[in-house]
Amino acid sequence: MNSLLMTRLSGPKLLPALIRLCSSSNTNTVTLPTDHVPTLPTDHMPDKLFKKIELELRAHEPAVLKSYSWFACTAARELNIPVEKSWAPELPHKERKTLLKAAYVNKAHRVQYEMRTYYHFVTLQHLTGSTADTYLEYVQRNLPEGVSMKVIKHEVRKLFPQVATPPQEQ
């Protein structure tokens, strides 16, 4: 192979020495002793575990919210994340504001505005920290205009030693 490279490449006179050096470096391999045990770095942290993650989606347009909630649930199923519940209340939350038509006169003439907020709730079960981070980043990056998301994470942790052991009777 070296002769093939030598005939094809034309370059400075250092090229044959470089090719010889590169081809001979393959024979120098480093072998680890058999008693070598890989150690974790000191800053290594175990992955977090989440019992469940609750997503609250809000929007003013019900069609956009329905489409996005379908996307979020489909993405979870594709990543093999179990979806415990996906539900939406039938009625939206309505907020009405009554304002004067004119700023300073005609108090009897008023205008009433109504803002409707539609909700959708998704509950995901049994996730690791890396899976949750990947899923939430993907879903949040594809969040359409007019939709907001609130995330509540329920993490599983070990009990403190003071709580884990029963109190000693005296």
GROMACS .gro file of C-alpha atoms in nm:
model
  170
    1MET     CA    1   0.000   0.000   0.000
    2ASN     CA    2   0.288   0.234   0.074
    3SER     CA    3   0.419   0.194  -0.279
    4LEU     CA    4   0.073   0.274  -0.412
    5LEU     CA    5   0.063   0.594  -0.209
    6MET     CA    6   0.417   0.684  -0.317
    7THR     CA    7   0.333   0.651  -0.685
    8ARG     CA    8   0.004   0.840  -0.664
    9LEU     CA    9   0.114   1.130  -0.446
   10SER     CA   10   0.366   1.381  -0.562
   11GLY     CA   11   0.488   1.618  -0.298
   12PRO     CA   12   0.795   1.736  -0.111
   13LYS     CA   13   1.073   1.499  -0.015
   14LEU     CA   14   0.934   1.467   0.339
   15LEU     CA   15   0.635   1.270   0.212
   16PRO     CA   16   0.803   0.921   0.208
   17ALA     CA   17   0.927   0.966   0.564
   18LEU     CA   18   0.581   1.076   0.675
   19ILE     CA   19   0.416   0.777   0.506
   20ARG     CA   20   0.670   0.542   0.663
   21LEU     CA   21   0.608   0.697   1.006
   22CYS     CA   22   0.229   0.669   0.973
   23SER     CA   23   0.238   0.311   0.849
   24SER     CA   24   0.475   0.198   1.124
   25SER     CA   25   0.266   0.358   1.399
   26ASN     CA   26  -0.005   0.093   1.353
   27THR     CA   27   0.222  -0.175   1.499
   28ASN     CA   28   0.272   0.012   1.827
   29THR     CA   29  -0.033  -0.073   2.034
   30VAL     CA   30  -0.084  -0.007   2.400
   31THR     CA   31  -0.217  -0.294   2.608
   32LEU     CA   32  -0.372  -0.241   2.948
   33PRO     CA   33  -0.302  -0.483   3.230
   34THR     CA   34  -0.581  -0.733   3.297
   35ASP     CA   35  -0.623  -0.616   3.657
   36HIS     CA   36  -0.703  -0.262   3.539
   37VAL     CA   37  -1.048  -0.160   3.666
   38PRO     CA   38  -1.205   0.144   3.502
   39THR     CA   39  -1.286   0.409   3.760
   40LEU     CA   40  -1.552   0.673   3.736
   41PRO     CA   41  -1.440   1.034   3.732
   42THR     CA   42  -1.477   1.223   4.057
   43ASP     CA   43  -1.741   1.454   3.912
   44HIS     CA   44  -1.961   1.165   3.789
   45MET     CA   45  -2.322   1.185   3.904
   46PRO     CA   46  -2.574   0.902   3.864
   47ASP     CA   47  -2.874   0.964   3.640
   48LYS     CA   48  -3.185   1.104   3.810
   49LEU     CA   49  -3.507   0.904   3.821
   50PHE     CA   50  -3.849   1.063   3.782
   51LYS     CA   51  -4.165   0.893   3.902
   52LYS     CA   52  -4.372   1.114   3.675
   53ILE     CA   53  -4.355   1.436   3.478
   54GLU     CA   54  -4.665   1.648   3.433
   55LEU     CA   55  -4.700   1.879   3.135
   56GLU     CA   56  -4.958   2.157   3.140
   57LEU     CA   57  -5.022   2.309   2.798
   58ARG     CA   58  -5.214   2.635   2.755
   59ALA     CA   59  -5.333   2.810   2.441
   60HIS     CA   60  -5.599   3.051   2.316
   61GLU     CA   61  -5.669   2.846   2.002
   62PRO     CA   62  -5.814   2.497   2.064
   63ALA     CA   63  -5.707   2.361   1.722
   64VAL     CA   64  -5.340   2.453   1.779
   65LEU     CA   65  -5.349   2.305   2.129
   66LYS     CA   66  -5.505   1.980   2.008
   67SER     CA   67  -5.247   1.943   1.730
   68TYR     CA   68  -4.954   2.013   1.964
   69SER     CA   69  -5.080   1.776   2.235
   70TRP     CA   70  -5.105   1.503   1.970
   71PHE     CA   71  -4.745   1.580   1.867
   72ALA     CA   72  -4.620   1.566   2.229
   73CYS     CA   73  -4.792   1.231   2.296
   74THR     CA   74  -4.671   1.081   1.968
   75ALA     CA   75  -4.313   1.191   2.038
   76ALA     CA   76  -4.335   1.028   2.383
   77ARG     CA   77  -4.460   0.701   2.235
   78GLU     CA   78  -4.183   0.700   1.972
   79LEU     CA   79  -3.924   0.734   2.251
   80ASN     CA   80  -4.095   0.450   2.447
   81ILE     CA   81  -4.200   0.687   2.726
   82PRO     CA   82  -4.520   0.562   2.891
   83VAL     CA   83  -4.799   0.821   2.877
   84GLU     CA   84  -5.017   0.768   3.184
   85LYS     CA   85  -5.284   1.028   3.108
   86SER     CA   86  -5.356   1.281   2.837
   87TRP     CA   87  -5.669   1.480   2.897
   88ALA     CA   88  -5.824   1.822   2.849
   89PRO     CA   89  -6.111   1.989   3.032
   90GLU     CA   90  -6.412   2.043   2.809
   91LEU     CA   91  -6.472   2.406   2.899
   92PRO     CA   92  -6.208   2.678   2.866
   93HIS     CA   93  -6.116   2.921   3.140
   94LYS     CA   94  -6.288   3.253   3.057
   95GLU     CA   95  -6.176   3.592   3.176
   96ARG     CA   96  -6.390   3.897   3.098
   97LYS     CA   97  -6.277   4.260   3.106
   98THR     CA   98  -6.516   4.553   3.089
   99LEU     CA   99  -6.370   4.881   2.966
  100LEU     CA  100  -6.507   5.225   2.883
  101LYS     CA  101  -6.545   5.306   2.513
  102ALA     CA  102  -6.411   5.654   2.567
  103ALA     CA  103  -6.127   5.725   2.805
  104TYR     CA  104  -6.275   6.022   2.994
  105VAL     CA  105  -6.644   6.062   2.905
  106ASN     CA  106  -6.962   5.858   2.853
  107LYS     CA  107  -6.940   5.624   3.148
  108ALA     CA  108  -7.257   5.451   3.035
  109HIS     CA  109  -7.094   5.324   2.713
  110ARG     CA  110  -6.879   5.019   2.779
  111VAL     CA  111  -6.715   4.737   2.584
  112GLN     CA  112  -6.668   4.386   2.716
  113TYR     CA  113  -6.375   4.164   2.609
  114GLU     CA  114  -6.341   3.792   2.676
  115MET     CA  115  -6.020   3.587   2.681
  116ARG     CA  116  -6.053   3.208   2.661
  117THR     CA  117  -5.768   2.985   2.771
  118TYR     CA  118  -5.777   2.619   2.676
  119TYR     CA  119  -5.580   2.360   2.876
  120HIS     CA  120  -5.439   2.015   2.803
  121PHE     CA  121  -5.261   1.795   3.058
  122VAL     CA  122  -5.015   1.513   2.982
  123THR     CA  123  -4.864   1.286   3.250
  124LEU     CA  124  -4.554   1.080   3.169
  125GLN     CA  125  -4.435   0.795   3.393
  126HIS     CA  126  -4.104   0.637   3.494
  127LEU     CA  127  -3.834   0.840   3.318
  128THR     CA  128  -3.460   0.871   3.363
  129GLY     CA  129  -3.302   1.213   3.374
  130SER     CA  130  -3.135   1.187   3.035
  131THR     CA  131  -3.454   1.065   2.866
  132ALA     CA  132  -3.657   1.342   3.029
  133ASP     CA  133  -3.406   1.608   2.925
  134THR     CA  134  -3.398   1.482   2.566
  135TYR     CA  135  -3.777   1.459   2.539
  136LEU     CA  136  -3.845   1.797   2.701
  137GLU     CA  137  -3.583   1.975   2.489
  138TYR     CA  138  -3.732   1.826   2.171
  139VAL     CA  139  -4.089   1.909   2.267
  140GLN     CA  140  -4.008   2.261   2.388
  141ARG     CA  141  -3.807   2.347   2.076
  142ASN     CA  142  -4.112   2.261   1.863
  143LEU     CA  143  -4.354   2.465   2.076
  144PRO     CA  144  -4.576   2.666   1.837
  145GLU     CA  145  -4.669   3.030   1.881
  146GLY     CA  146  -4.949   3.090   2.125
  147VAL     CA  147  -4.888   2.773   2.328
  148SER     CA  148  -4.722   2.778   2.669
  149MET     CA  149  -4.592   2.482   2.867
  150LYS     CA  150  -4.551   2.425   3.238
  151VAL     CA  151  -4.344   2.123   3.351
  152ILE     CA  152  -4.368   1.963   3.697
  153LYS     CA  153  -4.112   1.689   3.772
  154HIS     CA  154  -4.155   1.435   4.053
  155GLU     CA  155  -3.806   1.302   4.129
  156VAL     CA  156  -3.732   0.977   4.315
  157ARG     CA  157  -3.466   1.017   4.585
  158LYS     CA  158  -3.324   0.816   4.870
  159LEU     CA  159  -3.450   0.889   5.216
  160PHE     CA  160  -3.224   1.083   5.448
  161PRO     CA  161  -3.049   0.858   5.703
  162GLN     CA  162  -3.232   1.035   5.987
  163VAL     CA  163  -3.568   0.943   5.831
  164ALA     CA  164  -3.476   0.601   5.695
  165THR     CA  165  -3.386   0.448   6.032
  166PRO     CA  166  -3.660   0.418   6.296
  167PRO     CA  167  -3.607   0.618   6.613
  168GLN     CA  168  -3.435   0.431   6.897
  169GLU     CA  169  -3.650   0.359   7.202
  170GLN     CA  170  -3.493   0.461   7.531
   0.00000   0.00000   0.00000
